[in-house]
Amino acid sequence: MEHVEGKTAFITGGARGIGLGIGRAFAGAGVKLAIADIDNDSLASAKSELAKLTAVETFNLDVRDREAYARVADETEARLGPVSILCNNAGVAAATRFTYEFWDWMLGINLNGVINGIQTFMPRMLERGGEGHIVNTASGAGLVAEGSSVMYSTSKFAVVGMSEGLRRELEPKQIGVTVLCPGPVGTNIVGNSRITQPAARDAEEAKTWAAVTDQVTAVLARGVPPDEVGEMVLVAVKENRLYIHTDRVMEKYIIARTKALLDALPPAR
């Protein structure tokens, strides 16, 4: 989608972190914005900033709520016109324990939230025809299960696989697909995730989670600024790139995993 000016983009998790970085990049390119998030204060702040550059509508949306998603989609297109760029960016990352409650929480947002965005907007794009683009935020942990929780890697591996398959499916229909696989980015994703995270069982677990939050946030603070990631996403949409890497942190792990996969193949016949 070489020409994005005047198009409408819908960005989940768009009031903070990477989502806000994407919004800033798109706004600077003349894209109209629908920003969805669960934090009303951040939504108000994002709208105040971005409305100086482009038309902006904001929506409080839990991406797990399919009925609310459909309603917000209708409101978005009534106010801003057809959504041509969908950024499924909302996600969580936090300390977890192995319970159904945590599986449902992590997969509900990181995977089902992406599915809900696709199922809400993709049929509309296909029915209208013309160019469109879908950006799914995964993670470097969606390419290699290194240094991340099992639940987080599970959710992000699924998003990568879905994006690769969806790209092949939609390419003949003029809809591009990009999967964003960031390394460390300077966001507060772990702290923000605790807003919806299942409650700690006791004070000791809460203390452990707080320590993990502080440690991971300190690491992320040294990562790529969200605004730089936003510019990467804008370029990827314009050039119809499949993958976005924000750094080379995962390089040696990707090489090692690829080698292990190839080494495991049976001998050629």
PDB file of C-alpha atoms in Angstrom:
ATOM      1  CA  MET A   1       0.000   0.000   0.000  1.00  0.00           C
ATOM      2  CA  GLU A   2       2.309   2.687  -1.297  1.00  0.00           C
ATOM      3  CA  HIS A   3      -0.136   5.557  -0.775  1.00  0.00           C
ATOM      4  CA  VAL A   4      -1.521   5.695   2.780  1.00  0.00           C
ATOM      5  CA  GLU A   5      -2.534   9.341   3.055  1.00  0.00           C
ATOM      6  CA  GLY A   6      -6.266   9.654   3.691  1.00  0.00           C
ATOM      7  CA  LYS A   7      -6.635   5.972   4.618  1.00  0.00           C
ATOM      8  CA  THR A   8      -8.095   4.915   7.960  1.00  0.00           C
ATOM      9  CA  ALA A   9      -6.117   2.754  10.395  1.00  0.00           C
ATOM     10  CA  PHE A  10      -7.521   0.901  13.406  1.00  0.00           C
ATOM     11  CA  ILE A  11      -4.910   0.288  16.128  1.00  0.00           C
ATOM     12  CA  THR A  12      -5.542  -1.825  19.231  1.00  0.00           C
ATOM     13  CA  GLY A  13      -3.439  -1.085  22.272  1.00  0.00           C
ATOM     14  CA  GLY A  14      -2.971   2.189  20.452  1.00  0.00           C
ATOM     15  CA  ALA A  15      -2.854   4.665  23.316  1.00  0.00           C
ATOM     16  CA  ARG A  16       0.473   3.510  24.772  1.00  0.00           C
ATOM     17  CA  GLY A  17       3.789   1.936  23.878  1.00  0.00           C
ATOM     18  CA  ILE A  18       4.266   0.470  20.413  1.00  0.00           C
ATOM     19  CA  GLY A  19       0.657   1.189  19.480  1.00  0.00           C
ATOM     20  CA  LEU A  20       1.095   4.898  20.163  1.00  0.00           C
ATOM     21  CA  GLY A  21       4.362   4.844  18.211  1.00  0.00           C
ATOM     22  CA  ILE A  22       2.484   3.359  15.251  1.00  0.00           C
ATOM     23  CA  GLY A  23      -0.212   5.992  15.630  1.00  0.00           C
ATOM     24  CA  ARG A  24       2.341   8.799  15.590  1.00  0.00           C
ATOM     25  CA  ALA A  25       4.004   7.458  12.445  1.00  0.00           C
ATOM     26  CA  PHE A  26       0.692   6.995  10.661  1.00  0.00           C
ATOM     27  CA  ALA A  27      -0.605  10.397  11.741  1.00  0.00           C
ATOM     28  CA  GLY A  28       2.522  12.023  10.346  1.00  0.00           C
ATOM     29  CA  ALA A  29       1.792  10.290   7.028  1.00  0.00           C
ATOM     30  CA  GLY A  30      -1.763  11.640   6.886  1.00  0.00           C
ATOM     31  CA  VAL A  31      -3.568   8.476   7.980  1.00  0.00           C
ATOM     32  CA  LYS A  32      -6.840   8.871   9.888  1.00  0.00           C
ATOM     33  CA  LEU A  33      -6.749   6.994  13.190  1.00  0.00           C
ATOM     34  CA  ALA A  34      -9.074   4.900  15.295  1.00  0.00           C
ATOM     35  CA  ILE A  35      -7.282   4.213  18.573  1.00  0.00           C
ATOM     36  CA  ALA A  36      -8.580   1.409  20.795  1.00  0.00           C
ATOM     37  CA  ASP A  37      -7.299   0.744  24.313  1.00  0.00           C
ATOM     38  CA  ILE A  38      -8.558  -0.100  27.793  1.00  0.00           C
ATOM     39  CA  ASP A  39      -6.957   2.910  29.522  1.00  0.00           C
ATOM     40  CA  ASN A  40      -9.200   5.970  29.304  1.00  0.00           C
ATOM     41  CA  ASP A  41      -6.568   8.427  30.519  1.00  0.00           C
ATOM     42  CA  SER A  42      -4.097   7.227  27.893  1.00  0.00           C
ATOM     43  CA  LEU A  43      -6.800   7.381  25.228  1.00  0.00           C
ATOM     44  CA  ALA A  44      -7.522  10.999  26.106  1.00  0.00           C
ATOM     45  CA  SER A  45      -3.828  11.871  26.050  1.00  0.00           C
ATOM     46  CA  ALA A  46      -3.281  10.121  22.707  1.00  0.00           C
ATOM     47  CA  LYS A  47      -6.243  11.878  21.122  1.00  0.00           C
ATOM     48  CA  SER A  48      -5.107  15.279  22.381  1.00  0.00           C
ATOM     49  CA  GLU A  49      -1.679  14.722  20.812  1.00  0.00           C
ATOM     50  CA  LEU A  50      -2.585  13.019  17.541  1.00  0.00           C
ATOM     51  CA  ALA A  51      -5.615  15.168  16.713  1.00  0.00           C
ATOM     52  CA  LYS A  52      -3.182  17.995  15.974  1.00  0.00           C
ATOM     53  CA  LEU A  53      -2.000  15.970  12.970  1.00  0.00           C
ATOM     54  CA  THR A  54      -4.991  14.018  11.693  1.00  0.00           C
ATOM     55  CA  ALA A  55      -8.591  12.954  12.333  1.00  0.00           C
ATOM     56  CA  VAL A  56      -8.706  10.726  15.436  1.00  0.00           C
ATOM     57  CA  GLU A  57     -11.419   8.737  17.186  1.00  0.00           C
ATOM     58  CA  THR A  58     -10.768   6.787  20.385  1.00  0.00           C
ATOM     59  CA  PHE A  59     -12.549   3.772  21.829  1.00  0.00           C
ATOM     60  CA  ASN A  60     -12.347   1.882  25.106  1.00  0.00           C
ATOM     61  CA  LEU A  61     -12.142  -1.727  23.931  1.00  0.00           C
ATOM     62  CA  ASP A  62     -11.209  -5.047  25.467  1.00  0.00           C
ATOM     63  CA  VAL A  63     -10.109  -7.013  22.396  1.00  0.00           C
ATOM     64  CA  ARG A  64     -11.549 -10.213  23.910  1.00  0.00           C
ATOM     65  CA  ASP A  65     -15.093  -8.808  23.634  1.00  0.00           C
ATOM     66  CA  ARG A  66     -16.340  -9.697  20.144  1.00  0.00           C
ATOM     67  CA  GLU A  67     -19.663  -7.882  20.415  1.00  0.00           C
ATOM     68  CA  ALA A  68     -17.951  -4.698  21.561  1.00  0.00           C
ATOM     69  CA  TYR A  69     -15.404  -5.105  18.751  1.00  0.00           C
ATOM     70  CA  ALA A  70     -18.158  -5.222  16.123  1.00  0.00           C
ATOM     71  CA  ARG A  71     -19.850  -2.180  17.622  1.00  0.00           C
ATOM     72  CA  VAL A  72     -16.600  -0.198  17.705  1.00  0.00           C
ATOM     73  CA  ALA A  73     -15.851  -1.200  14.105  1.00  0.00           C
ATOM     74  CA  ASP A  74     -19.228   0.164  13.003  1.00  0.00           C
ATOM     75  CA  GLU A  75     -18.651   3.405  14.894  1.00  0.00           C
ATOM     76  CA  THR A  76     -15.155   3.769  13.469  1.00  0.00           C
ATOM     77  CA  GLU A  77     -16.235   3.398   9.873  1.00  0.00           C
ATOM     78  CA  ALA A  78     -19.220   5.692  10.372  1.00  0.00           C
ATOM     79  CA  ARG A  79     -16.950   8.453  11.678  1.00  0.00           C
ATOM     80  CA  LEU A  80     -13.711   7.940   9.737  1.00  0.00           C
ATOM     81  CA  GLY A  81     -14.615   5.884   6.689  1.00  0.00           C
ATOM     82  CA  PRO A  82     -13.602   2.332   5.764  1.00  0.00           C
ATOM     83  CA  VAL A  83     -10.706   0.823   7.678  1.00  0.00           C
ATOM     84  CA  SER A  84      -7.950  -0.089   5.229  1.00  0.00           C
ATOM     85  CA  ILE A  85      -5.143  -0.705   7.749  1.00  0.00           C
ATOM     86  CA  LEU A  86      -5.688  -2.932  10.767  1.00  0.00           C
ATOM     87  CA  CYS A  87      -3.024  -3.080  13.467  1.00  0.00           C
ATOM     88  CA  ASN A  88      -3.681  -5.901  15.936  1.00  0.00           C
ATOM     89  CA  ASN A  89      -1.237  -4.620  18.507  1.00  0.00           C
ATOM     90  CA  ALA A  90      -2.827  -5.066  21.949  1.00  0.00           C
ATOM     91  CA  GLY A  91      -0.956  -7.596  24.041  1.00  0.00           C
ATOM     92  CA  VAL A  92       0.129  -8.590  27.526  1.00  0.00           C
ATOM     93  CA  ALA A  93       3.355  -9.925  29.020  1.00  0.00           C
ATOM     94  CA  ALA A  94       3.683 -10.695  32.697  1.00  0.00           C
ATOM     95  CA  ALA A  95       4.666 -13.247  35.285  1.00  0.00           C
ATOM     96  CA  THR A  96       2.317 -16.238  35.120  1.00  0.00           C
ATOM     97  CA  ARG A  97       1.500 -19.494  36.822  1.00  0.00           C
ATOM     98  CA  PHE A  98       0.256 -22.659  35.154  1.00  0.00           C
ATOM     99  CA  THR A  99      -3.509 -22.421  35.582  1.00  0.00           C
ATOM    100  CA  TYR A 100      -6.419 -22.367  33.154  1.00  0.00           C
ATOM    101  CA  GLU A 101      -7.123 -18.830  34.315  1.00  0.00           C
ATOM    102  CA  PHE A 102      -3.724 -17.635  33.114  1.00  0.00           C
ATOM    103  CA  TRP A 103      -3.884 -19.557  29.842  1.00  0.00           C
ATOM    104  CA  ASP A 104      -7.265 -17.996  29.116  1.00  0.00           C
ATOM    105  CA  TRP A 105      -5.992 -14.525  29.975  1.00  0.00           C
ATOM    106  CA  MET A 106      -2.775 -14.691  27.942  1.00  0.00           C
ATOM    107  CA  LEU A 107      -4.259 -16.403  24.881  1.00  0.00           C
ATOM    108  CA  GLY A 108      -7.470 -14.400  25.142  1.00  0.00           C
ATOM    109  CA  ILE A 109      -5.634 -11.126  24.576  1.00  0.00           C
ATOM    110  CA  ASN A 110      -2.482 -12.069  22.645  1.00  0.00           C
ATOM    111  CA  LEU A 111      -4.066 -14.563  20.255  1.00  0.00           C
ATOM    112  CA  ASN A 112      -7.850 -14.309  20.341  1.00  0.00           C
ATOM    113  CA  GLY A 113      -7.600 -10.522  20.335  1.00  0.00           C
ATOM    114  CA  VAL A 114      -5.758 -10.749  17.010  1.00  0.00           C
ATOM    115  CA  ILE A 115      -8.275 -13.260  15.672  1.00  0.00           C
ATOM    116  CA  ASN A 116     -11.141 -10.995  16.714  1.00  0.00           C
ATOM    117  CA  GLY A 117      -9.589  -8.060  14.874  1.00  0.00           C
ATOM    118  CA  ILE A 118      -9.140 -10.111  11.723  1.00  0.00           C
ATOM    119  CA  GLN A 119     -12.629 -11.606  11.856  1.00  0.00           C
ATOM    120  CA  THR A 120     -14.145  -8.185  12.459  1.00  0.00           C
ATOM    121  CA  PHE A 121     -12.376  -6.196   9.738  1.00  0.00           C
ATOM    122  CA  MET A 122     -11.120  -8.656   7.117  1.00  0.00           C
ATOM    123  CA  PRO A 123     -14.580  -9.488   5.698  1.00  0.00           C
ATOM    124  CA  ARG A 124     -15.268  -5.762   5.351  1.00  0.00           C
ATOM    125  CA  MET A 125     -11.989  -5.262   3.475  1.00  0.00           C
ATOM    126  CA  LEU A 126     -12.720  -8.188   1.165  1.00  0.00           C
ATOM    127  CA  GLU A 127     -16.269  -7.063   0.455  1.00  0.00           C
ATOM    128  CA  ARG A 128     -15.185  -3.535  -0.473  1.00  0.00           C
ATOM    129  CA  GLY A 129     -12.209  -4.663  -2.533  1.00  0.00           C
ATOM    130  CA  GLY A 130      -9.151  -2.547  -3.142  1.00  0.00           C
ATOM    131  CA  GLU A 131      -5.955  -2.367  -1.147  1.00  0.00           C
ATOM    132  CA  GLY A 132      -5.751  -3.198   2.521  1.00  0.00           C
ATOM    133  CA  HIS A 133      -3.127  -4.179   5.064  1.00  0.00           C
ATOM    134  CA  ILE A 134      -3.096  -6.111   8.347  1.00  0.00           C
ATOM    135  CA  VAL A 135      -0.280  -5.747  10.898  1.00  0.00           C
ATOM    136  CA  ASN A 136      -0.130  -8.311  13.703  1.00  0.00           C
ATOM    137  CA  THR A 137       2.169  -7.644  16.644  1.00  0.00           C
ATOM    138  CA  ALA A 138       3.927 -10.831  17.722  1.00  0.00           C
ATOM    139  CA  SER A 139       7.412 -10.887  19.274  1.00  0.00           C
ATOM    140  CA  GLY A 140      10.897 -12.211  18.824  1.00  0.00           C
ATOM    141  CA  ALA A 141       9.562 -14.792  21.276  1.00  0.00           C
ATOM    142  CA  GLY A 142       7.196 -15.873  18.515  1.00  0.00           C
ATOM    143  CA  LEU A 143      10.175 -17.048  16.476  1.00  0.00           C
ATOM    144  CA  VAL A 144      12.325 -18.614  19.194  1.00  0.00           C
ATOM    145  CA  ALA A 145      11.234 -19.760  22.657  1.00  0.00           C
ATOM    146  CA  GLU A 146      14.182 -18.144  24.377  1.00  0.00           C
ATOM    147  CA  GLY A 147      13.921 -16.220  27.625  1.00  0.00           C
ATOM    148  CA  SER A 148      10.128 -15.888  27.610  1.00  0.00           C
ATOM    149  CA  SER A 149       7.342 -17.657  29.459  1.00  0.00           C
ATOM    150  CA  VAL A 150       5.728 -20.711  27.883  1.00  0.00           C
ATOM    151  CA  MET A 151       2.353 -18.992  27.670  1.00  0.00           C
ATOM    152  CA  TYR A 152       3.776 -15.862  26.067  1.00  0.00           C
ATOM    153  CA  SER A 153       5.770 -17.818  23.488  1.00  0.00           C
ATOM    154  CA  THR A 154       2.755 -20.004  22.724  1.00  0.00           C
ATOM    155  CA  SER A 155       0.598 -16.974  21.995  1.00  0.00           C
ATOM    156  CA  LYS A 156       3.232 -15.240  19.890  1.00  0.00           C
ATOM    157  CA  PHE A 157       4.262 -18.333  17.885  1.00  0.00           C
ATOM    158  CA  ALA A 158       0.584 -18.674  16.969  1.00  0.00           C
ATOM    159  CA  VAL A 159       0.413 -15.070  15.780  1.00  0.00           C
ATOM    160  CA  VAL A 160       3.484 -15.554  13.588  1.00  0.00           C
ATOM    161  CA  GLY A 161       2.088 -18.728  12.007  1.00  0.00           C
ATOM    162  CA  MET A 162      -1.311 -17.157  11.489  1.00  0.00           C
ATOM    163  CA  SER A 163       0.264 -14.121   9.843  1.00  0.00           C
ATOM    164  CA  GLU A 164       2.349 -16.221   7.464  1.00  0.00           C
ATOM    165  CA  GLY A 165      -0.673 -18.273   6.425  1.00  0.00           C
ATOM    166  CA  LEU A 166      -2.932 -15.251   6.165  1.00  0.00           C
ATOM    167  CA  ARG A 167      -0.460 -13.469   3.907  1.00  0.00           C
ATOM    168  CA  ARG A 168      -0.599 -16.308   1.369  1.00  0.00           C
ATOM    169  CA  GLU A 169      -4.380 -16.362   1.589  1.00  0.00           C
ATOM    170  CA  LEU A 170      -4.874 -12.631   1.126  1.00  0.00           C
ATOM    171  CA  GLU A 171      -2.078 -11.722  -1.281  1.00  0.00           C
ATOM    172  CA  PRO A 172      -4.183 -12.376  -4.414  1.00  0.00           C
ATOM    173  CA  LYS A 173      -6.877 -10.118  -2.957  1.00  0.00           C
ATOM    174  CA  GLN A 174      -4.660  -7.033  -2.564  1.00  0.00           C
ATOM    175  CA  ILE A 175      -4.489  -7.263   1.218  1.00  0.00           C
ATOM    176  CA  GLY A 176      -0.988  -7.353   2.634  1.00  0.00           C
ATOM    177  CA  VAL A 177      -0.015  -8.903   5.957  1.00  0.00           C
ATOM    178  CA  THR A 178       2.894  -7.946   8.189  1.00  0.00           C
ATOM    179  CA  VAL A 179       3.991  -9.562  11.438  1.00  0.00           C
ATOM    180  CA  LEU A 180       5.918  -7.369  13.852  1.00  0.00           C
ATOM    181  CA  CYS A 181       8.462  -9.374  15.885  1.00  0.00           C
ATOM    182  CA  PRO A 182      10.017  -6.826  18.231  1.00  0.00           C
ATOM    183  CA  GLY A 183      12.909  -7.364  20.558  1.00  0.00           C
ATOM    184  CA  PRO A 184      13.191  -5.085  23.607  1.00  0.00           C
ATOM    185  CA  VAL A 185      11.188  -1.892  23.125  1.00  0.00           C
ATOM    186  CA  GLY A 186      10.971   0.934  25.641  1.00  0.00           C
ATOM    187  CA  THR A 187       7.429   0.337  26.870  1.00  0.00           C
ATOM    188  CA  ASN A 188       5.721  -0.448  30.163  1.00  0.00           C
ATOM    189  CA  ILE A 189       3.969  -3.550  28.798  1.00  0.00           C
ATOM    190  CA  VAL A 190       4.608  -5.650  31.907  1.00  0.00           C
ATOM    191  CA  GLY A 191       3.307  -3.002  34.277  1.00  0.00           C
ATOM    192  CA  ASN A 192       0.323  -2.294  32.046  1.00  0.00           C
ATOM    193  CA  SER A 193      -0.444  -6.003  31.801  1.00  0.00           C
ATOM    194  CA  ARG A 194      -1.035  -6.236  35.514  1.00  0.00           C
ATOM    195  CA  ILE A 195      -4.219  -4.187  35.064  1.00  0.00           C
ATOM    196  CA  THR A 196      -5.992  -7.216  33.577  1.00  0.00           C
ATOM    197  CA  GLN A 197      -3.761  -9.996  34.962  1.00  0.00           C
ATOM    198  CA  PRO A 198      -5.402 -12.514  37.303  1.00  0.00           C
ATOM    199  CA  ALA A 199      -4.818 -11.593  40.929  1.00  0.00           C
ATOM    200  CA  ALA A 200      -1.885 -12.883  42.931  1.00  0.00           C
ATOM    201  CA  ARG A 201      -2.676 -15.713  45.332  1.00  0.00           C
ATOM    202  CA  ASP A 202      -0.929 -14.060  48.263  1.00  0.00           C
ATOM    203  CA  ALA A 203       1.395 -11.246  49.297  1.00  0.00           C
ATOM    204  CA  GLU A 204       4.511 -13.271  48.525  1.00  0.00           C
ATOM    205  CA  GLU A 205       3.440 -13.916  44.933  1.00  0.00           C
ATOM    206  CA  ALA A 206       2.498 -10.262  44.523  1.00  0.00           C
ATOM    207  CA  LYS A 207       5.966  -9.277  45.740  1.00  0.00           C
ATOM    208  CA  THR A 208       7.620 -11.660  43.258  1.00  0.00           C
ATOM    209  CA  TRP A 209       5.532 -10.298  40.380  1.00  0.00           C
ATOM    210  CA  ALA A 210       6.426  -6.722  41.317  1.00  0.00           C
ATOM    211  CA  ALA A 211      10.122  -7.609  41.255  1.00  0.00           C
ATOM    212  CA  VAL A 212       9.762  -9.268  37.843  1.00  0.00           C
ATOM    213  CA  THR A 213       7.928  -6.208  36.542  1.00  0.00           C
ATOM    214  CA  ASP A 214      10.712  -3.900  37.697  1.00  0.00           C
ATOM    215  CA  GLN A 215      13.443  -6.124  36.214  1.00  0.00           C
ATOM    216  CA  VAL A 216      11.810  -6.565  32.812  1.00  0.00           C
ATOM    217  CA  THR A 217      10.794  -2.905  32.555  1.00  0.00           C
ATOM    218  CA  ALA A 218      14.412  -1.895  33.222  1.00  0.00           C
ATOM    219  CA  VAL A 219      15.575  -4.151  30.371  1.00  0.00           C
ATOM    220  CA  LEU A 220      12.903  -2.835  28.006  1.00  0.00           C
ATOM    221  CA  ALA A 221      13.822   0.758  28.839  1.00  0.00           C
ATOM    222  CA  ARG A 222      17.155   0.177  27.100  1.00  0.00           C
ATOM    223  CA  GLY A 223      15.423  -1.083  23.967  1.00  0.00           C
ATOM    224  CA  VAL A 224      14.301   0.584  20.762  1.00  0.00           C
ATOM    225  CA  PRO A 225      12.048   3.643  21.265  1.00  0.00           C
ATOM    226  CA  PRO A 226       8.380   2.981  20.341  1.00  0.00           C
ATOM    227  CA  ASP A 227       8.385   5.839  17.830  1.00  0.00           C
ATOM    228  CA  GLU A 228      11.170   4.127  15.853  1.00  0.00           C
ATOM    229  CA  VAL A 229       9.102   0.943  15.788  1.00  0.00           C
ATOM    230  CA  GLY A 230       6.146   2.955  14.526  1.00  0.00           C
ATOM    231  CA  GLU A 231       8.213   4.234  11.608  1.00  0.00           C
ATOM    232  CA  MET A 232       9.282   0.649  10.828  1.00  0.00           C
ATOM    233  CA  VAL A 233       5.632  -0.374  10.681  1.00  0.00           C
ATOM    234  CA  LEU A 234       4.758   2.488   8.352  1.00  0.00           C
ATOM    235  CA  VAL A 235       7.548   1.488   5.956  1.00  0.00           C
ATOM    236  CA  ALA A 236       6.510  -2.185   6.121  1.00  0.00           C
ATOM    237  CA  VAL A 237       2.927  -1.312   5.203  1.00  0.00           C
ATOM    238  CA  LYS A 238       4.034   0.862   2.290  1.00  0.00           C
ATOM    239  CA  GLU A 239       6.460  -1.790   1.020  1.00  0.00           C
ATOM    240  CA  ASN A 240       4.275  -4.803   1.883  1.00  0.00           C
ATOM    241  CA  ARG A 241       6.925  -6.519   3.996  1.00  0.00           C
ATOM    242  CA  LEU A 242       6.048  -9.730   5.821  1.00  0.00           C
ATOM    243  CA  TYR A 243       8.435  -9.489   8.788  1.00  0.00           C
ATOM    244  CA  ILE A 244       9.593  -6.593  10.942  1.00  0.00           C
ATOM    245  CA  HIS A 245      12.532  -7.091  13.308  1.00  0.00           C
ATOM    246  CA  THR A 246      13.360  -4.140  15.537  1.00  0.00           C
ATOM    247  CA  ASP A 247      16.929  -5.296  16.264  1.00  0.00           C
ATOM    248  CA  ARG A 248      19.224  -8.328  15.940  1.00  0.00           C
ATOM    249  CA  VAL A 249      18.837  -9.592  19.520  1.00  0.00           C
ATOM    250  CA  MET A 250      17.305 -12.900  18.412  1.00  0.00           C
ATOM    251  CA  GLU A 251      19.678 -13.522  15.507  1.00  0.00           C
ATOM    252  CA  LYS A 252      21.830 -16.266  17.042  1.00  0.00           C
ATOM    253  CA  TYR A 253      18.784 -18.011  18.475  1.00  0.00           C
ATOM    254  CA  ILE A 254      16.977 -17.954  15.122  1.00  0.00           C
ATOM    255  CA  ILE A 255      20.083 -19.389  13.447  1.00  0.00           C
ATOM    256  CA  ALA A 256      20.394 -22.120  16.074  1.00  0.00           C
ATOM    257  CA  ARG A 257      16.708 -23.049  15.842  1.00  0.00           C
ATOM    258  CA  THR A 258      16.800 -23.138  12.051  1.00  0.00           C
ATOM    259  CA  LYS A 259      19.904 -25.354  12.136  1.00  0.00           C
ATOM    260  CA  ALA A 260      18.244 -27.711  14.633  1.00  0.00           C
ATOM    261  CA  LEU A 261      15.172 -27.998  12.394  1.00  0.00           C
ATOM    262  CA  LEU A 262      17.260 -28.728   9.315  1.00  0.00           C
ATOM    263  CA  ASP A 263      19.493 -31.196  11.163  1.00  0.00           C
ATOM    264  CA  ALA A 264      16.395 -33.100  12.286  1.00  0.00           C
ATOM    265  CA  LEU A 265      15.269 -33.769   8.706  1.00  0.00           C
ATOM    266  CA  PRO A 266      15.692 -37.346   7.488  1.00  0.00           C
ATOM    267  CA  PRO A 267      18.449 -38.019   4.951  1.00  0.00           C
ATOM    268  CA  ALA A 268      17.626 -37.106   1.367  1.00  0.00           C
ATOM    269  CA  ARG A 269      16.561 -40.075  -0.765  1.00  0.00           C
TER     270      ARG A 269
END
